[in-house]
């Protein structure tokens, strides 16, 4: 029904999360309303994100440099480390502006049912940081789920004997909810009321 190039564009938009057939069609037809400069900007932005963005060599937050702006910011509290399951969680915390420490991004959470083991989520890189930097507190900011609890308890067990306070976000976060869908007030309260893991 559609010309080949338009059909390809619709299919390309469907690669994006939550974009179905109708939304992809709407996006594709809206391209006709963009001028040459806007199309060029769109194209360059896609290429730049693909070619320039990579994980920070220290914490895995997305950056265009070797170290992200958070790791290279000397004004941040380098005694507190917030460990999250993905990069989106870091940007969520940064938007509310409450946390002033450092971050470490894992590659997901331990989930034996899905075949995701501790070595699959980059715990070794986290442990290297904990041995080489002088953190006094680690905050586990995982989504409230079996996988989140499993990951937190696994890391806590490895850290036994180290003099680091280990805390997690307070209750009040809905069980099973993805971090990105939690409102900033709830997240702020969960962070400020965090509890030590016993």
Coordinates of N, CA, C and O in Angstrom, one line a residue:
X1 N 0.8 -1.2 0.0 CA 0.0 0.0 0.0 C 0.9 1.3 0.0 O 0.6 2.2 -0.8
X2 N 1.9 1.3 0.8 CA 2.8 2.5 0.9 C 4.0 2.3 0.0 O 4.4 1.2 -0.3
X3 N 4.5 3.4 -0.5 CA 5.8 3.3 -1.3 C 6.9 2.7 -0.4 O 6.8 2.8 0.9
X4 N 7.8 2.0 -1.0 CA 8.8 1.2 -0.2 C 9.6 2.0 0.8 O 9.7 1.6 2.0
X5 N 10.0 3.2 0.5 CA 10.8 4.0 1.5 C 9.9 4.4 2.7 O 10.4 4.4 3.8
X6 N 8.7 4.7 2.4 CA 7.8 5.1 3.5 C 7.5 3.9 4.4 O 7.5 3.9 5.6
X7 N 7.3 2.7 3.8 CA 7.1 1.5 4.5 C 8.3 1.2 5.4 O 8.1 0.8 6.5
X8 N 9.5 1.4 4.8 CA 10.7 1.1 5.6 C 10.8 2.1 6.8 O 11.2 1.6 7.9
X9 N 10.4 3.3 6.6 CA 10.4 4.3 7.7 C 9.5 3.9 8.8 O 9.8 4.0 10.0
X10 N 8.3 3.5 8.4 CA 7.3 3.0 9.4 C 7.8 1.8 10.2 O 7.7 1.8 11.4
X11 N 8.4 0.9 9.5 CA 9.0 -0.3 10.2 C 10.1 0.2 11.1 O 10.3 -0.4 12.2
X12 N 10.9 1.1 10.7 CA 12.0 1.6 11.6 C 11.5 2.2 12.8 O 12.1 2.0 13.9
X13 N 10.4 3.0 12.8 CA 9.9 3.6 14.0 C 9.3 2.6 14.9 O 9.3 2.8 16.1
X14 N 8.9 1.4 14.4 CA 8.4 0.4 15.2 C 9.4 -0.3 16.1 O 9.1 -1.1 17.0
X15 N 10.7 0.0 15.8 CA 11.8 -0.6 16.6 C 11.8 0.1 18.0 O 12.3 -0.4 19.0
X16 N 11.2 1.3 18.1 CA 11.2 2.0 19.3 C 10.2 1.4 20.3 O 9.1 0.9 19.9
X17 N 10.5 1.4 21.6 CA 9.6 0.8 22.6 C 8.2 1.5 22.6 O 8.1 2.7 22.5
X18 N 7.2 0.7 22.7 CA 5.8 1.2 22.8 C 5.3 1.8 21.6 O 4.2 2.5 21.6
X19 N 6.0 1.7 20.5 CA 5.5 2.3 19.2 C 4.9 1.1 18.4 O 5.6 0.2 17.9
X20 N 3.6 1.2 18.2 CA 2.9 0.2 17.3 C 2.7 0.8 15.9 O 3.2 1.8 15.6
X21 N 1.9 0.1 15.2 CA 1.6 0.4 13.8 C 1.1 1.8 13.6 O 1.7 2.6 12.8
X22 N 0.1 2.2 14.3 CA -0.6 3.5 14.1 C 0.4 4.6 14.5 O 0.5 5.6 13.8
X23 N 1.1 4.5 15.6 CA 2.0 5.5 16.0 C 3.1 5.6 15.1 O 3.6 6.8 14.7
X24 N 3.6 4.5 14.6 CA 4.7 4.5 13.6 C 4.3 5.2 12.3 O 5.1 6.0 11.7
X25 N 3.1 5.0 11.9 CA 2.5 5.6 10.7 C 2.5 7.1 10.9 O 2.8 7.9 10.0
X26 N 2.0 7.5 12.1 CA 1.9 9.0 12.4 C 3.2 9.6 12.4 O 3.4 10.7 11.9
X27 N 4.2 9.0 13.0 CA 5.6 9.5 13.0 C 6.1 9.6 11.6 O 6.7 10.7 11.2
X28 N 5.9 8.6 10.8 CA 6.4 8.6 9.4 C 5.8 9.7 8.6 O 6.5 10.4 7.9
X29 N 4.5 9.9 8.7 CA 3.9 11.0 7.9 C 4.3 12.4 8.4 O 4.3 13.3 7.7
X30 N 4.6 12.5 9.7 CA 5.0 13.8 10.3 C 6.4 14.2 9.7 O 6.7 15.4 9.7
X31 N 7.2 13.3 9.2 CA 8.5 13.6 8.6 C 8.3 14.5 7.4 O 9.1 15.3 7.1
X32 N 7.1 14.3 6.7 CA 6.9 15.2 5.5 C 6.7 16.7 5.9 O 6.9 17.5 5.0
X33 N 6.4 16.9 7.1 CA 6.3 18.3 7.6 C 7.6 19.0 8.0 O 7.6 20.1 8.4
X34 N 8.7 18.2 8.1 CA 10.0 18.7 8.5 C 10.7 19.3 7.3 O 10.6 18.8 6.2
X35 N 11.4 20.4 7.6 CA 12.2 21.0 6.5 C 13.5 20.3 6.4 O 13.9 19.4 7.3
X36 N 14.3 20.6 5.4 CA 15.6 20.0 5.2 C 16.6 20.0 6.4 O 17.2 19.1 6.7
X37 N 16.6 21.2 7.1 CA 17.5 21.4 8.2 C 17.0 20.5 9.4 O 17.9 19.9 10.1
X38 N 15.7 20.4 9.6 CA 15.3 19.5 10.7 C 15.6 18.0 10.4 O 15.9 17.3 11.3
X39 N 15.4 17.6 9.2 CA 15.7 16.2 8.8 C 17.2 16.0 9.0 O 17.6 14.9 9.5
X40 N 18.0 16.9 8.6 CA 19.5 16.7 8.7 C 19.9 16.6 10.2 O 20.7 15.8 10.6
X41 N 19.2 17.5 11.1 CA 19.5 17.5 12.5 C 19.1 16.1 13.1 O 19.8 15.5 13.9
X42 N 17.9 15.6 12.7 CA 17.4 14.3 13.1 C 18.4 13.2 12.8 O 18.8 12.4 13.6
X43 N 18.8 13.2 11.5 CA 19.8 12.2 11.0 C 21.1 12.3 11.8 O 21.6 11.3 12.2
X44 N 21.6 13.5 11.9 CA 22.9 13.7 12.6 C 22.8 13.3 14.1 O 23.7 12.7 14.7
X45 N 21.7 13.6 14.7 CA 21.5 13.3 16.1 C 21.5 11.8 16.3 O 22.1 11.2 17.3
X46 N 20.8 11.0 15.4 CA 20.8 9.6 15.5 C 22.2 9.0 15.4 O 22.6 8.1 16.1
X47 N 22.9 9.5 14.4 CA 24.3 9.0 14.2 C 25.2 9.4 15.3 O 26.0 8.5 15.8
X48 N 25.0 10.6 15.9 CA 25.9 11.0 17.0 C 25.6 10.1 18.3 O 26.6 9.7 18.9
X49 N 24.4 9.9 18.5 CA 24.0 9.0 19.7 C 24.6 7.6 19.5 O 25.2 7.0 20.4
X50 N 24.5 7.1 18.3 CA 25.0 5.8 18.0 C 26.6 5.7 18.1 O 27.2 4.8 18.5
X51 N 27.2 6.8 17.6 CA 28.7 6.7 17.4 C 29.5 7.4 18.5 O 30.6 7.0 18.7
X52 N 28.9 8.3 19.3 CA 29.6 9.1 20.3 C 29.3 8.6 21.7 O 30.2 8.8 22.6
X53 N 28.1 8.1 22.0 CA 27.7 7.8 23.3 C 28.2 6.4 23.7 O 28.1 5.5 22.9
X54 N 28.8 6.3 24.9 CA 29.3 5.0 25.4 C 29.3 5.0 26.9 O 29.1 6.1 27.5
X55 N 29.4 3.9 27.6 CA 29.4 3.9 29.0 C 30.7 4.5 29.6 O 31.7 4.4 29.1
X56 N 30.5 5.3 30.7 CA 31.6 5.8 31.4 C 32.5 4.7 31.9 O 32.1 3.6 32.3
X57 N 33.8 4.9 31.8 CA 34.8 3.8 32.1 C 34.8 3.5 33.6 O 35.2 2.4 33.9
X58 N 34.2 4.3 34.4 CA 34.2 4.1 35.8 C 32.9 3.6 36.3 O 32.8 2.6 37.0
X59 N 31.8 4.2 35.9 CA 30.5 3.9 36.5 C 29.4 3.4 35.6 O 28.3 3.0 36.0
X60 N 29.7 3.4 34.2 CA 28.8 2.9 33.2 C 27.6 3.9 32.9 O 26.7 3.5 32.1
X61 N 27.6 5.1 33.4 CA 26.6 6.1 33.0 C 27.0 6.5 31.5 O 28.2 6.6 31.2
X62 N 26.0 6.8 30.7 CA 26.3 7.2 29.3 C 27.0 8.6 29.3 O 26.7 9.5 30.0
X63 N 28.0 8.6 28.4 CA 28.8 9.8 28.2 C 29.4 9.9 26.8 O 29.5 8.9 26.1
X64 N 29.9 11.0 26.5 CA 30.7 11.2 25.2 C 32.2 11.2 25.6 O 33.0 11.1 24.7
X65 N 32.6 11.3 26.8 CA 34.0 11.3 27.3 C 34.3 10.0 28.0 O 33.5 9.1 28.1
X66 N 35.6 9.9 28.4 CA 36.0 8.7 29.1 C 35.3 8.6 30.4 O 34.7 7.6 30.7
X67 N 35.3 9.7 31.2 CA 34.5 9.8 32.4 C 33.3 10.7 32.2 O 33.3 11.7 31.6
X68 N 32.2 10.2 32.8 CA 30.9 11.0 32.7 C 31.0 12.3 33.6 O 32.0 12.4 34.4
X69 N 30.1 13.2 33.4 CA 30.1 14.5 34.2 C 30.0 14.3 35.7 O 30.4 15.1 36.5
X70 N 29.3 13.2 36.1 CA 29.1 12.9 37.5 C 30.4 12.4 38.1 O 30.9 12.9 39.2
X71 N 31.1 11.5 37.5 CA 32.4 11.0 38.0 C 33.5 12.1 38.0 O 34.3 12.1 38.9
X72 N 33.4 13.0 37.1 CA 34.5 14.0 37.0 C 34.1 15.2 37.8 O 34.9 16.2 37.9
X73 N 33.0 15.2 38.5 CA 32.5 16.4 39.3 C 33.1 16.3 40.7 O 32.6 15.5 41.5
X74 N 34.1 17.1 41.0 CA 34.8 17.0 42.3 C 33.9 17.5 43.5 O 34.2 17.2 44.6
X75 N 32.8 18.2 43.2 CA 32.0 18.7 44.2 C 31.0 17.6 44.8 O 30.3 17.8 45.8
X76 N 30.9 16.5 44.1 CA 30.0 15.5 44.5 C 30.6 14.7 45.7 O 31.8 14.5 45.8
X77 N 29.7 14.1 46.5 CA 30.1 13.3 47.7 C 30.7 12.0 47.2 O 29.9 11.2 46.7
X78 N 32.0 11.8 47.4 CA 32.6 10.6 46.9 C 32.7 9.5 48.0 O 33.4 8.5 47.9
X79 N 31.8 9.7 49.0 CA 31.8 8.7 50.1 C 30.5 7.8 50.0 O 30.4 6.8 50.7
X80 N 29.5 8.2 49.2 CA 28.3 7.5 49.0 C 28.1 7.1 47.6 O 28.2 7.9 46.6
X81 N 27.8 5.8 47.4 CA 27.6 5.2 46.0 C 26.2 4.7 45.9 O 25.8 3.8 46.7
X82 N 25.5 5.1 44.9 CA 24.2 4.6 44.6 C 24.3 3.6 43.5 O 24.7 4.0 42.4
X83 N 23.9 2.4 43.7 CA 24.0 1.3 42.7 C 22.7 1.1 42.1 O 21.7 0.9 42.8
X84 N 22.6 1.2 40.8 CA 21.3 1.1 40.1 C 21.4 0.0 39.0 O 22.5 -0.4 38.6
X85 N 20.2 -0.4 38.5 CA 20.2 -1.5 37.5 C 20.4 -1.1 36.1 O 20.8 -1.9 35.2
X86 N 20.1 0.2 35.8 CA 20.3 0.7 34.4 C 20.5 2.2 34.4 O 20.3 2.9 35.4
X87 N 20.9 2.7 33.3 CA 21.3 4.1 33.1 C 20.1 5.0 33.3 O 20.2 6.1 33.9
X88 N 18.9 4.6 32.9 CA 17.7 5.4 33.1 C 17.5 5.8 34.5 O 17.0 6.9 34.8
X89 N 17.8 4.9 35.4 CA 17.6 5.2 36.9 C 18.5 6.4 37.3 O 18.1 7.2 38.1
X90 N 19.7 6.5 36.8 CA 20.6 7.6 37.1 C 20.0 8.9 36.7 O 19.9 9.9 37.5
X91 N 19.5 9.0 35.5 CA 18.9 10.2 35.0 C 17.6 10.6 35.8 O 17.3 11.7 36.0
X92 N 16.9 9.5 36.3 CA 15.7 9.8 37.1 C 16.1 10.4 38.4 O 15.5 11.4 38.9
X93 N 17.2 9.9 39.1 CA 17.6 10.5 40.3 C 18.2 11.9 40.1 O 18.0 12.8 40.9
X94 N 18.9 12.1 39.0 CA 19.4 13.4 38.7 C 18.3 14.4 38.5 O 18.5 15.6 38.9
X95 N 17.2 14.0 37.9 CA 16.1 15.0 37.7 C 15.5 15.5 39.0 O 15.2 16.6 39.1
X96 N 15.4 14.6 40.0 CA 14.9 15.1 41.3 C 15.9 15.9 42.1 O 15.6 16.6 43.0
X97 N 17.2 15.7 41.8 CA 18.3 16.5 42.3 C 18.5 16.3 43.8 O 19.2 17.2 44.4
X98 N 18.1 15.2 44.4 CA 18.3 15.0 45.8 C 19.6 14.4 46.1 O 20.3 14.7 47.1
X99 N 20.0 13.4 45.3 CA 21.2 12.6 45.6 C 22.5 13.4 45.0 O 22.5 13.7 43.9
X100 N 23.5 13.5 45.9 CA 24.7 14.3 45.5 C 25.9 13.4 45.5 O 27.1 13.9 45.5
X101 N 25.8 12.1 45.6 CA 26.9 11.2 45.6 C 27.3 10.7 44.2 O 27.0 11.4 43.2
X102 N 27.9 9.5 44.2 CA 28.3 8.9 42.9 C 27.4 7.8 42.6 O 26.7 7.3 43.5
X103 N 27.5 7.3 41.4 CA 26.6 6.2 40.9 C 27.5 5.0 40.4 O 28.6 5.2 40.0
X104 N 26.9 3.8 40.4 CA 27.4 2.7 39.6 C 26.2 2.0 39.0 O 25.3 1.6 39.6
X105 N 26.3 1.8 37.6 CA 25.2 1.2 36.9 C 25.6 -0.3 36.6 O 26.6 -0.6 36.0
X106 N 24.8 -1.2 37.0 CA 24.9 -2.6 36.7 C 24.3 -2.8 35.3 O 23.5 -2.0 34.8
X107 N 24.5 -4.0 34.8 CA 23.9 -4.4 33.5 C 22.6 -5.2 33.8 O 22.5 -6.4 33.3
X108 N 21.7 -4.7 34.6 CA 20.5 -5.4 34.9 C 20.6 -6.0 36.3 O 21.4 -5.6 37.2
X109 N 19.7 -7.0 36.6 CA 19.6 -7.6 37.9 C 19.7 -9.1 37.8 O 19.4 -9.7 36.7
X110 N 20.2 -9.8 38.8 CA 20.3 -11.2 38.8 C 18.9 -11.8 38.7 O 18.0 -11.5 39.4
X111 N 18.7 -12.8 37.7 CA 17.5 -13.4 37.5 C 17.7 -14.9 37.0 O 17.8 -15.1 35.8
X112 N 17.9 -15.8 38.0 CA 18.2 -17.2 37.6 C 17.1 -17.8 36.6 O 17.4 -18.5 35.7
X113 N 15.8 -17.4 36.8 CA 14.8 -17.9 35.9 C 15.0 -17.5 34.4 O 14.6 -18.2 33.5
X114 N 15.6 -16.3 34.3 CA 15.9 -15.8 32.9 C 17.3 -16.1 32.5 O 17.8 -15.6 31.4
X115 N 18.0 -16.8 33.3 CA 19.4 -17.2 33.0 C 20.4 -16.0 33.1 O 21.5 -16.1 32.6
X116 N 20.0 -15.0 34.0 CA 20.9 -13.9 34.2 C 21.6 -14.1 35.6 O 21.0 -14.1 36.6
X117 N 22.9 -14.4 35.5 CA 23.7 -14.7 36.7 C 24.6 -13.5 37.1 O 24.7 -12.5 36.4
X118 N 25.2 -13.6 38.3 CA 26.0 -12.4 38.8 C 27.0 -11.9 37.8 O 27.2 -10.7 37.6
X119 N 27.7 -12.9 37.1 CA 28.8 -12.5 36.2 C 28.2 -11.8 35.0 O 29.0 -11.1 34.2
X120 N 26.9 -11.9 34.7 CA 26.3 -11.3 33.5 C 26.0 -9.8 33.7 O 25.7 -9.1 32.8
X121 N 26.0 -9.3 35.0 CA 25.5 -8.0 35.3 C 26.7 -7.0 35.7 O 26.5 -5.9 36.1
X122 N 27.9 -7.5 35.6 CA 29.1 -6.7 35.9 C 29.4 -6.4 37.3 O 29.9 -5.3 37.6
X123 N 29.1 -7.3 38.2 CA 29.4 -7.1 39.6 C 30.9 -7.0 39.9 O 31.3 -6.2 40.8
X124 N 31.7 -7.6 39.1 CA 33.1 -7.5 39.2 C 33.7 -6.1 39.1 O 34.5 -5.7 39.9
X125 N 33.1 -5.3 38.2 CA 33.5 -3.9 38.0 C 33.1 -3.1 39.3 O 33.9 -2.2 39.7
X126 N 31.9 -3.4 39.8 CA 31.5 -2.7 41.0 C 32.4 -3.1 42.2 O 32.9 -2.2 42.9
X127 N 32.8 -4.3 42.3 CA 33.7 -4.7 43.4 C 35.1 -4.1 43.3 O 35.7 -3.7 44.3
X128 N 35.5 -3.9 42.1 CA 36.8 -3.2 41.8 C 36.8 -1.8 42.4 O 37.7 -1.3 43.0
X129 N 35.6 -1.1 42.1 CA 35.5 0.2 42.6 C 35.5 0.3 44.1 O 36.0 1.2 44.7
X130 N 34.7 -0.7 44.7 CA 34.6 -0.7 46.2 C 35.9 -0.9 46.8 O 36.2 -0.4 48.0
X131 N 36.8 -1.7 46.2 CA 38.1 -1.9 46.8 C 39.1 -0.8 46.5 O 40.0 -0.6 47.3
X132 N 38.9 0.0 45.5 CA 39.8 1.0 45.1 C 39.4 2.4 45.5 O 40.2 3.4 45.5
X133 N 38.1 2.6 45.8 CA 37.6 3.9 46.3 C 37.2 3.8 47.7 O 36.9 2.7 48.2
X134 N 37.1 4.9 48.4 CA 36.8 4.9 49.9 C 35.3 5.2 50.2 O 35.1 6.2 50.9
X135 N 34.4 4.4 49.7 CA 33.0 4.6 50.0 C 32.7 4.2 51.4 O 33.2 3.2 51.9
X136 N 31.8 5.0 52.0 CA 31.4 4.7 53.4 C 30.0 4.1 53.4 O 29.5 3.4 54.3
X137 N 29.2 4.4 52.3 CA 27.8 3.9 52.2 C 27.5 3.5 50.8 O 27.9 4.2 49.8
X138 N 26.8 2.4 50.6 CA 26.3 2.0 49.3 C 24.8 1.9 49.4 O 24.3 1.3 50.4
X139 N 24.1 2.5 48.5 CA 22.7 2.5 48.4 C 22.3 1.7 47.3 O 22.6 1.9 46.1
X140 N 21.5 0.6 47.5 CA 20.9 -0.2 46.4 C 19.6 0.4 46.0 O 18.7 0.5 46.8
X141 N 19.6 1.0 44.8 CA 18.4 1.6 44.3 C 17.8 0.8 43.2 O 17.7 1.2 42.0
X142 N 17.4 -0.4 43.5 CA 16.8 -1.4 42.5 C 15.3 -1.3 42.6 O 14.7 -1.0 43.6
X143 N 14.6 -1.7 41.5 CA 13.2 -1.8 41.6 C 12.8 -2.8 42.6 O 13.5 -3.8 42.8
X144 N 11.7 -2.6 43.3 CA 11.2 -3.6 44.4 C 10.7 -4.8 43.7 O 9.6 -4.9 43.3
X145 N 11.5 -5.8 43.6 CA 11.1 -7.1 43.0 C 12.0 -8.2 43.5 O 13.0 -8.0 44.3
X146 N 11.7 -9.4 43.2 CA 12.5 -10.6 43.6 C 13.9 -10.4 43.1 O 14.9 -10.7 43.8
X147 N 14.0 -10.0 41.8 CA 15.3 -9.8 41.2 C 16.2 -8.7 41.9 O 17.4 -8.9 42.2
X148 N 15.5 -7.6 42.3 CA 16.1 -6.6 43.0 C 16.6 -7.0 44.4 O 17.8 -6.7 44.8
X149 N 15.8 -7.8 45.1 CA 16.2 -8.3 46.4 C 17.3 -9.3 46.3 O 18.3 -9.3 47.1
X150 N 17.2 -10.2 45.3 CA 18.3 -11.2 45.1 C 19.6 -10.5 44.8 O 20.6 -10.9 45.4
X151 N 19.6 -9.5 44.0 CA 20.8 -8.8 43.6 C 21.4 -8.1 44.8 O 22.6 -8.2 45.1
X152 N 20.6 -7.4 45.6 CA 21.0 -6.7 46.8 C 21.7 -7.7 47.8 O 22.7 -7.4 48.3
X153 N 21.0 -8.8 48.1 CA 21.5 -9.7 49.1 C 22.8 -10.4 48.6 O 23.7 -10.7 49.4
X154 N 22.8 -10.7 47.3 CA 24.1 -11.3 46.8 C 25.3 -10.4 46.9 O 26.3 -10.8 47.4
X155 N 25.1 -9.1 46.6 CA 26.2 -8.2 46.7 C 26.6 -8.0 48.2 O 27.7 -7.9 48.6
X156 N 25.5 -7.9 49.0 CA 25.8 -7.7 50.5 C 26.6 -8.8 51.0 O 27.5 -8.6 51.8
X157 N 26.3 -10.0 50.6 CA 27.0 -11.2 51.1 C 28.5 -11.1 50.7 O 29.4 -11.4 51.5
X158 N 28.8 -10.7 49.5 CA 30.2 -10.6 49.0 C 30.9 -9.5 49.8 O 32.1 -9.6 50.1
X159 N 30.2 -8.5 50.3 CA 30.8 -7.3 51.0 C 31.0 -7.5 52.5 O 31.5 -6.7 53.2
X160 N 30.5 -8.7 53.0 CA 30.6 -9.0 54.4 C 32.1 -8.8 54.8 O 33.0 -9.3 54.2
X161 N 32.3 -8.1 55.9 CA 33.7 -7.9 56.4 C 34.2 -6.6 56.0 O 35.2 -6.1 56.6
X162 N 33.6 -6.0 55.0 CA 34.1 -4.6 54.6 C 33.3 -3.6 55.5 O 32.2 -3.8 55.8
X163 N 34.0 -2.5 55.9 CA 33.3 -1.5 56.7 C 32.6 -0.5 55.9 O 33.0 0.7 55.8
X164 N 31.6 -1.0 55.2 CA 30.7 -0.1 54.4 C 29.3 -0.3 54.8 O 28.8 -1.4 54.9
X165 N 28.6 0.8 55.1 CA 27.2 0.8 55.4 C 26.4 0.5 54.1 O 26.6 1.1 53.1
X166 N 25.5 -0.5 54.2 CA 24.7 -0.9 53.0 C 23.3 -0.7 53.3 O 22.7 -1.2 54.2
X167 N 22.7 0.2 52.4 CA 21.3 0.6 52.6 C 20.5 0.3 51.3 O 21.1 0.1 50.3
X168 N 19.2 0.4 51.4 CA 18.4 0.3 50.2 C 17.2 1.3 50.3 O 17.0 1.8 51.4
X169 N 16.6 1.5 49.2 CA 15.5 2.5 49.2 C 14.4 2.0 50.2 O 14.2 0.8 50.3
X170 N 13.7 2.9 50.8 CA 12.7 2.6 51.8 C 11.5 2.0 51.1 O 11.3 2.2 49.9
X171 N 10.6 1.3 51.9 CA 9.4 0.8 51.3 C 8.5 2.0 50.9 O 8.7 3.1 51.4
X172 N 7.5 1.6 50.2 CA 6.6 2.7 49.6 C 6.6 2.7 48.1 O 5.7 3.1 47.5
X173 N 7.7 2.1 47.6 CA 7.7 1.8 46.1 C 6.9 0.6 45.8 O 7.0 -0.4 46.5
X174 N 6.0 0.7 44.8 CA 5.2 -0.4 44.5 C 6.0 -1.6 44.0 O 6.9 -1.5 43.2
X175 N 5.6 -2.8 44.5 CA 6.3 -4.0 44.2 C 6.2 -4.3 42.7 O 5.1 -4.2 42.1
X176 N 7.3 -4.6 42.0 CA 7.4 -4.9 40.6 C 7.4 -3.7 39.7 O 7.5 -3.9 38.5
X177 N 7.3 -2.5 40.2 CA 7.2 -1.3 39.3 C 8.6 -1.0 38.8 O 9.6 -1.1 39.5
X178 N 8.7 -0.6 37.5 CA 9.9 -0.1 37.0 C 10.3 1.3 37.6 O 9.4 2.1 37.7
X179 N 11.5 1.5 37.8 CA 12.0 2.8 38.4 C 11.5 4.0 37.6 O 11.1 5.0 38.2
X180 N 11.5 3.9 36.3 CA 11.2 5.1 35.5 C 9.7 5.5 35.6 O 9.4 6.6 35.2
X181 N 8.9 4.6 36.1 CA 7.4 5.0 36.3 C 7.1 5.5 37.7 O 5.9 5.8 37.9
X182 N 8.1 5.6 38.5 CA 7.8 6.0 39.9 C 7.9 7.6 40.0 O 8.8 8.1 39.4
X183 N 6.9 8.2 40.6 CA 6.9 9.7 40.6 C 8.0 10.2 41.5 O 8.5 9.5 42.4
X184 N 8.5 11.4 41.2 CA 9.7 11.9 41.9 C 9.5 12.1 43.4 O 10.4 11.9 44.2
X185 N 8.3 12.4 43.9 CA 8.0 12.6 45.3 C 8.2 11.2 46.0 O 8.9 11.2 47.1
X186 N 7.7 10.1 45.5 CA 7.8 8.8 46.0 C 9.3 8.4 46.1 O 9.8 7.9 47.1
X187 N 10.0 8.7 45.0 CA 11.4 8.3 44.9 C 12.2 9.1 45.8 O 13.1 8.6 46.5
X188 N 11.9 10.4 46.0 CA 12.6 11.3 46.9 C 12.4 10.8 48.3 O 13.4 10.7 49.1
X189 N 11.2 10.4 48.7 CA 10.9 9.9 50.0 C 11.6 8.5 50.3 O 12.2 8.3 51.3
X190 N 11.6 7.7 49.3 CA 12.3 6.4 49.4 C 13.8 6.5 49.6 O 14.4 5.8 50.3
X191 N 14.4 7.5 48.9 CA 15.8 7.7 49.1 C 16.2 8.3 50.4 O 17.1 7.9 51.1
X192 N 15.4 9.3 50.9 CA 15.7 10.0 52.1 C 15.4 9.1 53.3 O 16.1 9.2 54.4
X193 N 14.5 8.2 53.2 CA 14.1 7.3 54.3 C 14.8 5.9 54.1 O 14.3 4.9 54.7
X194 N 15.8 5.8 53.4 CA 16.4 4.5 53.1 C 16.8 3.7 54.4 O 17.1 4.4 55.4
X195 N 16.8 2.4 54.3 CA 17.0 1.6 55.4 C 18.3 0.7 55.2 O 18.6 0.3 54.1
X196 N 18.9 0.5 56.4 CA 20.1 -0.4 56.3 C 19.7 -1.8 56.1 O 18.7 -2.3 56.6
X197 N 20.4 -2.6 55.2 CA 20.0 -4.0 55.0 C 20.6 -4.8 56.1 O 21.8 -4.8 56.3
X198 N 19.7 -5.6 56.7 CA 20.2 -6.4 57.8 C 20.4 -7.9 57.4 O 19.9 -8.3 56.4

